[in-house]
Short mmCIF file of C-alpha atoms in Angstrom, two decimals:
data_model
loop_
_atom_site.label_atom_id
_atom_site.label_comp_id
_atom_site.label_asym_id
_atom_site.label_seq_id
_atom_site.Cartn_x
_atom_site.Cartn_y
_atom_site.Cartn_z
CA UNK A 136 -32.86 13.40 -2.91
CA UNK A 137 -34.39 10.98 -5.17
CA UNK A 138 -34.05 6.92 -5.59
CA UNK A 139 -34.25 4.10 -7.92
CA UNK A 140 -36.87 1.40 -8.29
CA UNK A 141 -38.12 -0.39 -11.12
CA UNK A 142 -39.20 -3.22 -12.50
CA UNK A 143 -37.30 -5.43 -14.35
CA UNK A 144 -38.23 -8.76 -16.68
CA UNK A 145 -36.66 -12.10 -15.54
CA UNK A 146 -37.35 -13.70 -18.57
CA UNK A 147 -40.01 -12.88 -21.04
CA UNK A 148 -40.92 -9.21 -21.53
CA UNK A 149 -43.85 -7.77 -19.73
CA UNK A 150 -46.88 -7.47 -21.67
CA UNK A 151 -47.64 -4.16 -22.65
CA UNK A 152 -51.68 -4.57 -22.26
CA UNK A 153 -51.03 -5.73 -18.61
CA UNK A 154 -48.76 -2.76 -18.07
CA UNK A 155 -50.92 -0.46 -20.07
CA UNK A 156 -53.83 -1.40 -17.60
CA UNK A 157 -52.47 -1.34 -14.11
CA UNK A 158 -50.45 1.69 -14.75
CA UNK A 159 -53.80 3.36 -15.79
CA UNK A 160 -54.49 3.12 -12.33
CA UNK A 161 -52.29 6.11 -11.88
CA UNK A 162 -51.95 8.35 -14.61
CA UNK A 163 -55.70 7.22 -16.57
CA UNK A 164 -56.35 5.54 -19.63
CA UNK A 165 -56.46 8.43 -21.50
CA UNK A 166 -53.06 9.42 -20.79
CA UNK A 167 -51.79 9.84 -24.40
CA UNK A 168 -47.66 9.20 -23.62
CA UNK A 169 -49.26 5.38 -21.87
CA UNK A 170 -51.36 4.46 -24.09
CA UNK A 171 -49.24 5.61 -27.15
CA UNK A 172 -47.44 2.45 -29.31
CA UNK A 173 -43.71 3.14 -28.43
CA UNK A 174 -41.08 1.71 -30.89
CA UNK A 175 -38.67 -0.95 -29.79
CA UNK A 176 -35.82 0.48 -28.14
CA UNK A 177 -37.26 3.55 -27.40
CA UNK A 178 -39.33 4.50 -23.95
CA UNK A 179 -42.01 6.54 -22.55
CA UNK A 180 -41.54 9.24 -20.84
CA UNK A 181 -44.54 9.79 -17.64
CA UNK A 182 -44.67 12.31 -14.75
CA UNK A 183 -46.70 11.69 -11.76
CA UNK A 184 -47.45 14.22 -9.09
CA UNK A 185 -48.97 13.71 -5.50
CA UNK A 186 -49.12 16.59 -2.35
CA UNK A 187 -45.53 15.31 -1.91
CA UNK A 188 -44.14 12.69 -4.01
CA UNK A 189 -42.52 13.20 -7.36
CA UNK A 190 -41.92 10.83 -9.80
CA UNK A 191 -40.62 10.14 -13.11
CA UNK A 192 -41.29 7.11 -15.17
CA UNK A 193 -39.20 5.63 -17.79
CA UNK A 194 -41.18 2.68 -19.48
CA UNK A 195 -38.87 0.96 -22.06
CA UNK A 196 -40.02 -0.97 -25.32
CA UNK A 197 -39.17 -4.56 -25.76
CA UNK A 198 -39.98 -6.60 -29.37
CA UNK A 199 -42.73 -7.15 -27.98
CA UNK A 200 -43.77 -5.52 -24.73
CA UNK A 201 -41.65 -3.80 -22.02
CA UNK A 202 -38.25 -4.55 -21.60
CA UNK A 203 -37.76 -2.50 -18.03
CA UNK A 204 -39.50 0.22 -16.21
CA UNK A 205 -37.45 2.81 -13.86
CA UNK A 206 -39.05 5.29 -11.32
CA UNK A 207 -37.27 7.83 -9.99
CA UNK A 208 -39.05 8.81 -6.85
CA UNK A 209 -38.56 12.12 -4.36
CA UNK A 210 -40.18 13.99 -1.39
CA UNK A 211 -41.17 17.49 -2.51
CA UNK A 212 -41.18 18.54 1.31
CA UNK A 213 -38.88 15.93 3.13
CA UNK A 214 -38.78 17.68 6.47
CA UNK A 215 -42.38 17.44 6.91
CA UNK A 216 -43.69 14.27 9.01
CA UNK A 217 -42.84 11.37 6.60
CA UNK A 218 -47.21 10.09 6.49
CA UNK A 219 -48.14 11.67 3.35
CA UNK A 220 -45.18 10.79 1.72
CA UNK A 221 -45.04 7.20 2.63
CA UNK A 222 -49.12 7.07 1.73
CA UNK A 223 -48.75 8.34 -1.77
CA UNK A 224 -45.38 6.52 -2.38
CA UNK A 225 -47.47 2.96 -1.13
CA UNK A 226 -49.37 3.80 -4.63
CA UNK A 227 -46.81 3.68 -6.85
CA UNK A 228 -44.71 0.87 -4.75
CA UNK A 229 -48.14 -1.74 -5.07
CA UNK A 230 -48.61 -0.87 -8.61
CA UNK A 231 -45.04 -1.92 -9.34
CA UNK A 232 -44.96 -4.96 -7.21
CA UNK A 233 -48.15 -5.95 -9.28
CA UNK A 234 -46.36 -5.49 -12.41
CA UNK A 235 -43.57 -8.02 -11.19
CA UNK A 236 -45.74 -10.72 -9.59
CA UNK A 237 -47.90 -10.57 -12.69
CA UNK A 238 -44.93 -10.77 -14.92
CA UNK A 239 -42.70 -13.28 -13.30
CA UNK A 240 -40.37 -10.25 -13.22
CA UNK A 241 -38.02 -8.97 -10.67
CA UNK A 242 -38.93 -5.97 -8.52
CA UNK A 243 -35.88 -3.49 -7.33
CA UNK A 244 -35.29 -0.78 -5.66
CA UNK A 245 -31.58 1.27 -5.90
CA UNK A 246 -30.01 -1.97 -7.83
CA UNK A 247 -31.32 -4.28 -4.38
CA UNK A 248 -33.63 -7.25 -5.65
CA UNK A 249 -36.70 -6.53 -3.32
CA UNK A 250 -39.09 -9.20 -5.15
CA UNK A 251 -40.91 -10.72 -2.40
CA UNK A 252 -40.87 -8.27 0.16
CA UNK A 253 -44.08 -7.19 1.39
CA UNK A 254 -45.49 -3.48 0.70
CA UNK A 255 -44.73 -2.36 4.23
CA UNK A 256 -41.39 -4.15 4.60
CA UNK A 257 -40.40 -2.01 0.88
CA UNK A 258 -41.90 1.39 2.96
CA UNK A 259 -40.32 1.19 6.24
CA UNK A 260 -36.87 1.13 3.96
CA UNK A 261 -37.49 3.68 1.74
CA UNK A 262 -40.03 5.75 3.56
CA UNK A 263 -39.50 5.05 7.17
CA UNK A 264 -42.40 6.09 9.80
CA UNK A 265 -41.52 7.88 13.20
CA UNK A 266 -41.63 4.72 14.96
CA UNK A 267 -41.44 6.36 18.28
CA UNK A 268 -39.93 8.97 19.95
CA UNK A 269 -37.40 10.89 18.48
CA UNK A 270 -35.31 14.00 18.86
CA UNK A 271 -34.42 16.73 16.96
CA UNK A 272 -32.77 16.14 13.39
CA UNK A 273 -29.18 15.67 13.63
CA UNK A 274 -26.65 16.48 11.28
CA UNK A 275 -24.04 14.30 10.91
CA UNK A 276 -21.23 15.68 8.83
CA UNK A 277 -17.76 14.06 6.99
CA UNK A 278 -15.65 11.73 9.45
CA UNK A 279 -12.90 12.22 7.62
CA UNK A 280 -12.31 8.59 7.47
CA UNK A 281 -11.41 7.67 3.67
CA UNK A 282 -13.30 4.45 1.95
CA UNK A 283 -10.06 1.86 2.19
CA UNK A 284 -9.35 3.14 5.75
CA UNK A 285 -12.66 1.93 6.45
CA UNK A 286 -12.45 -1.10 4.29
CA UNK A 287 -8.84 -2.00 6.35
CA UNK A 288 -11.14 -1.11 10.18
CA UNK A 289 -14.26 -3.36 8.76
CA UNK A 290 -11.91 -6.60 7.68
CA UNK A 291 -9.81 -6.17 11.30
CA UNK A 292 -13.19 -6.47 12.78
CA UNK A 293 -13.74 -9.84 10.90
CA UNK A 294 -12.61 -12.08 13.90
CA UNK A 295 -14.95 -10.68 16.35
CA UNK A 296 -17.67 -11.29 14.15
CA UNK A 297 -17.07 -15.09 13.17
CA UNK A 298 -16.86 -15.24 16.90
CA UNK A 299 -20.87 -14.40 17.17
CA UNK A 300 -21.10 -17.55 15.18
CA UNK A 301 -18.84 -20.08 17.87
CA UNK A 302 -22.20 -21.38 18.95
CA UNK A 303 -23.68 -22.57 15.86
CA UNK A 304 -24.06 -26.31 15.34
CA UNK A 305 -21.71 -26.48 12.79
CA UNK A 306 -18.52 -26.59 12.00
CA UNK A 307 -17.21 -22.91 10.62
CA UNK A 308 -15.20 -24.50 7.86
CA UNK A 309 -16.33 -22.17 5.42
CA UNK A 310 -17.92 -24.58 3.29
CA UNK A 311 -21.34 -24.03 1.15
CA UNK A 312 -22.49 -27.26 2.94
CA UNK A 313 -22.44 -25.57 6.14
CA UNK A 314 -24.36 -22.48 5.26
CA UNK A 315 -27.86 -23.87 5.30
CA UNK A 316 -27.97 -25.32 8.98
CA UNK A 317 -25.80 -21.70 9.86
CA UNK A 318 -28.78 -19.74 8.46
CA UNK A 319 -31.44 -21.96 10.73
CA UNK A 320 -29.68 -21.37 13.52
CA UNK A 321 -28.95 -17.51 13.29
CA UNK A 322 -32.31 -16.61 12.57
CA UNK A 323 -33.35 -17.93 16.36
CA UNK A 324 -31.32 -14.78 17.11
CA UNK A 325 -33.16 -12.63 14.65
CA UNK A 326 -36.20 -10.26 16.57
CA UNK A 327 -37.97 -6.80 15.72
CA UNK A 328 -36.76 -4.11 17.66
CA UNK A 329 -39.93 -2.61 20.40
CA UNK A 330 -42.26 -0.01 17.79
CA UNK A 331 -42.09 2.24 20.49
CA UNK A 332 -38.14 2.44 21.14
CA UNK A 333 -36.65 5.83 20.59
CA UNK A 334 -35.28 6.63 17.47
CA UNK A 335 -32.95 9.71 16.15
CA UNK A 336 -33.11 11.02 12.19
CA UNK A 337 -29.63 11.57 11.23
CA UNK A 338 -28.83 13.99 8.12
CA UNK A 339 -25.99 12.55 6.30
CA UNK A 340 -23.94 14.60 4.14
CA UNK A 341 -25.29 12.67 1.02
CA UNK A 342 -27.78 14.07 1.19
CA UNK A 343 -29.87 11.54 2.39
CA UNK A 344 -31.76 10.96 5.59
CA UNK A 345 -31.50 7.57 8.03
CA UNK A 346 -33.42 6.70 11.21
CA UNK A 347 -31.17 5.51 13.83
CA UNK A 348 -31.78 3.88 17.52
CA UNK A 349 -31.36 6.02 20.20
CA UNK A 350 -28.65 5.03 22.54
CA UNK A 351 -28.31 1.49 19.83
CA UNK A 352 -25.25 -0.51 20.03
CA UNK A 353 -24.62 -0.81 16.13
CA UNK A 354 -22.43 -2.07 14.01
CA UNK A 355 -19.91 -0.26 12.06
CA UNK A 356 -21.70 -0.31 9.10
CA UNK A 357 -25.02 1.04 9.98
CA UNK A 358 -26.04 4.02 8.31
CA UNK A 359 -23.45 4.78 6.27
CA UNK A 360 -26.25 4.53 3.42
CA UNK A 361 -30.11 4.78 3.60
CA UNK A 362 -30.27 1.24 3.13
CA UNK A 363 -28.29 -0.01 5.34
CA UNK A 364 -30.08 1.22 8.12
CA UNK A 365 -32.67 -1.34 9.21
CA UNK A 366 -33.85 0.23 12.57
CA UNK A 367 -36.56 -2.46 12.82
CA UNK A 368 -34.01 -4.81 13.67
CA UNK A 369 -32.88 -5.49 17.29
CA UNK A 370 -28.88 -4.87 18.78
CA UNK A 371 -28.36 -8.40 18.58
CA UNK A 372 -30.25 -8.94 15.32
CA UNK A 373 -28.16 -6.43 13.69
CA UNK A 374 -25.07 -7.95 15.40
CA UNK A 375 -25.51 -11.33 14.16
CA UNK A 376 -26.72 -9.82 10.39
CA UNK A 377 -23.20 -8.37 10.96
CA UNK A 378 -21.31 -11.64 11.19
CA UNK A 379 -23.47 -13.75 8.91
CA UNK A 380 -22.93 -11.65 6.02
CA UNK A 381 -18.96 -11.01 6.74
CA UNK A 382 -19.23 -14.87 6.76
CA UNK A 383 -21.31 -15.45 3.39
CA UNK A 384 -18.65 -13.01 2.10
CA UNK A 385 -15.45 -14.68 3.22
CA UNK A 386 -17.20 -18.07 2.20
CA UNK A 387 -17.57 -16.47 -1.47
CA UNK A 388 -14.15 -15.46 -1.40
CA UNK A 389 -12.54 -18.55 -0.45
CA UNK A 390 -14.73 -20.53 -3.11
CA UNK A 391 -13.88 -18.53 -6.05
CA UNK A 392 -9.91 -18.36 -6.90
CA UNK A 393 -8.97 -14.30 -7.63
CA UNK A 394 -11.47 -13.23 -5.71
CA UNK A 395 -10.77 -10.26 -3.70
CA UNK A 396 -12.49 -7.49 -1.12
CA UNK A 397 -11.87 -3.92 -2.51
CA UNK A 398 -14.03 -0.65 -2.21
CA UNK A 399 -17.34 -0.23 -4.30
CA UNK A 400 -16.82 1.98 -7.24
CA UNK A 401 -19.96 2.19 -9.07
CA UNK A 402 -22.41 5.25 -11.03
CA UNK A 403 -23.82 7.43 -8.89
CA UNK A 404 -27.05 6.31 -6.41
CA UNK A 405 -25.56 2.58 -6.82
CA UNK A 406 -25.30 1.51 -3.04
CA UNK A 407 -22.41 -0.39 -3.59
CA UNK A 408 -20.12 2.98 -3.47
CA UNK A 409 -17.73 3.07 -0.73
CA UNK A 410 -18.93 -0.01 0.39
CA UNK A 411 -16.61 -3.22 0.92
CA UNK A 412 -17.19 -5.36 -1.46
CA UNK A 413 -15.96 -8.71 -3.62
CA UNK A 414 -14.29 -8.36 -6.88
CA UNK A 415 -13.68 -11.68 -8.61
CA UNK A 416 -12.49 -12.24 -12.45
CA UNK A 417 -15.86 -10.74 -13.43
CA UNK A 418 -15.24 -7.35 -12.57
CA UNK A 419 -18.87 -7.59 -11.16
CA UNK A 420 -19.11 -6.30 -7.25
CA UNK A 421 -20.66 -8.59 -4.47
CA UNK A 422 -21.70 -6.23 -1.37
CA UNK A 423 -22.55 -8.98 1.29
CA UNK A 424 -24.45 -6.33 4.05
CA UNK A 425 -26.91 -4.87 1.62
CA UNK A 426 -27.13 -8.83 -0.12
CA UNK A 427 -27.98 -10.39 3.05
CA UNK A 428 -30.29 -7.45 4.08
CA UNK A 429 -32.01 -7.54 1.06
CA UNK A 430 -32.97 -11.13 0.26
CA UNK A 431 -32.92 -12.80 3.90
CA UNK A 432 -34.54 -10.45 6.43
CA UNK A 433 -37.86 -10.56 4.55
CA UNK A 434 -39.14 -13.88 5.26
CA UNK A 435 -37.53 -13.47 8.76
CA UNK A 436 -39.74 -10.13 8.98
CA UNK A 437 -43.13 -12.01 8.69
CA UNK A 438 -42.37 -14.89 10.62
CA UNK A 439 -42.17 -12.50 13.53
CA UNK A 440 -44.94 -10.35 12.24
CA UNK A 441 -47.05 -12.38 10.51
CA UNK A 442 -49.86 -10.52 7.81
CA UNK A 443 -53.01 -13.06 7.84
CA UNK A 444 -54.00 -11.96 4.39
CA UNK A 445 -50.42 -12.66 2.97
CA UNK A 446 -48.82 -15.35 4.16
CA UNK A 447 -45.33 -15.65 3.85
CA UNK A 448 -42.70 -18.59 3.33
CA UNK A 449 -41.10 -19.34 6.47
CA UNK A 450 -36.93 -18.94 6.39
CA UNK A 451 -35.04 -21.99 4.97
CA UNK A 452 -31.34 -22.70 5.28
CA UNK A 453 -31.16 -22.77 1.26
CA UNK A 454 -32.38 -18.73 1.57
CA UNK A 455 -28.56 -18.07 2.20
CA UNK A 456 -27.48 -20.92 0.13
CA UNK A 457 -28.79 -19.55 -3.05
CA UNK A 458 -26.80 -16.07 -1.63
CA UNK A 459 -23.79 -17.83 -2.16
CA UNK A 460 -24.57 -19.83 -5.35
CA UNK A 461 -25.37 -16.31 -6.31
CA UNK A 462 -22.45 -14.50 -5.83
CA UNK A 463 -20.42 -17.05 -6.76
CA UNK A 464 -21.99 -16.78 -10.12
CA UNK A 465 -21.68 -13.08 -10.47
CA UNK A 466 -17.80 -13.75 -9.24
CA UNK A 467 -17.51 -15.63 -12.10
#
């Protein structure tokens, strides 16, 4: 099964000499489809092959330089031990994270704005390690459970999770106000879970493959795609992820008139599928889990594991503040 990432311009095109040199790094400079002048609207077309990953490269023209590139990326042999994989796929990850940080651009990964996140924090989601002991795979096949009956058993578990929150010191009014000195306190609650705790791969029948805590007490939520399965993350990390992102969500909701949760209907490998979601005037969805997973637990990551030759910005209360100026936006 393959996935999505890419990089994308937040303003002013990349520069095609930049992106000419770093992805020479990978495919040569001689590579005639790279180094090639591509028209304006039109896109190269690259293959690159390691032992096990497979990827294809879509770099698209700009007036000027490149508008977006888009790698679709696959294990030739996924049952085999994840190393080589995750080694070779750390090449093509960097390179890309590069291209963003030198453009002022936006790095993604499956539609989920990863700019920021360090090269192991990007790896342990898409290319997870054994990160301890762990039984045999285990299939885990069709609960027969439709999308809104899950939709209606996620929002009846809303009160239970704003209840996680009765001991913040603040007043749950629901109020954008409120959500910076919410976020403070919640990440005091926020720890990795122990590298060597046991851990279960589960075969989903996507397709796709999730590692799971052994013996875990998870919420509803968890694993139901490959990204929302952040084993790193303690019970009561993932717990009070859980409630701050059903908050952020019902926060959105109450700020934006018409606003609405329904199920994620989106084009295929868009993670938003099934998933409950926000619908405002826009049309445009707002999946809060995957949201808060992807642009909060990053800085919270290296503040508990801190790299010395990267330092990272320490969590503020405007991290989920800009969430929710965000999806109010996309509400619209």
């Amino acid at each position: 099964m393959s996935l999505d990432m890419g990089v994308v311009p937040s303003g002013a095109e990349l520069s095609r000499a930049t992106t000419v040199a770093l992805l020479g790094r990978l495919f040569g400079d001689d590579d005639e489809d790279l180094t090639e002048g591509v028209a304006r609207g039109e896109f190269a077309e690259l293959l690159w092959e390691g032992e096990r990953a497979s990827t294809q490269w879509s770099v698209s023209a700009g007036r000027t330089g490149v508008s977006e590139i888009v790698v679709s990326v696959a294990d030739s042999y996924p049952k085999r031990p994840p190393g080589v994989y995750r080694a070779e796929l750390s090449r093509v990850v960097s390179l890309l994270q590069e291209l963003a940080r030198r453009g002022g651009a936006r790095f993604v990964v499956e539609e989920h704005d990863l700019t920021g996140a360090s090269l192991n924090a990007v790896l342990d989601l898409v290319a997870p390690e054994s990160v301890g002991p762990h039984g045999p795979e285990i299939y885990e096949g069709p609960s027969g459970e439709s999308d809104e009956d899950y939709l209606r058993r996620y929002l009846a578990a809303g009160d239970q999770r704003l209840a996680l929150l009765a001991g913040a010191p603040v007043t749950l009014d629901f109020s954008r106000d409120g959500l910076g000195p919410l976020w403070e306190w919640a990440v005091g609650f926020l720890h990795l879970r122990a590298d060597d705790a046991p851990m279960d791969r589960v075969s989903l029948e996507t397709g796709s493959t999730v590692v799971r805590p052994r013996g875990a007490d998870l919420p509803m939520w968890y694993g139901r795609t490959g990204m929302l399965a952040p084993y790193n993350w303690s019970d009561e990390s993932l717990r009070m992820l859980d409630a701050i992102a059903f908050y952020l969500a019902e926060t959105v909701r109450r700020a934006t008139p018409g606003t609405a949760w329904q199920v994620g209907r989106s084009r295929p490998r868009n993670e938003n599928e099934g998933q409950p979601v926000l619908v405002g005037k826009s049309g445009r969805q707002f999946e809060p889990i995957g949201d808060v997973l992807s642009w909060l637990t990053g800085k919270v990551y290296y503040l508990r594991r801190p790299n010395p030759d990267r330092p990272s910005p320490p969590p503020t209360g405007a991290d989920l503040i800009e969430r929710f100026d965000s999806a109010v936006l996309r509400a619209g």
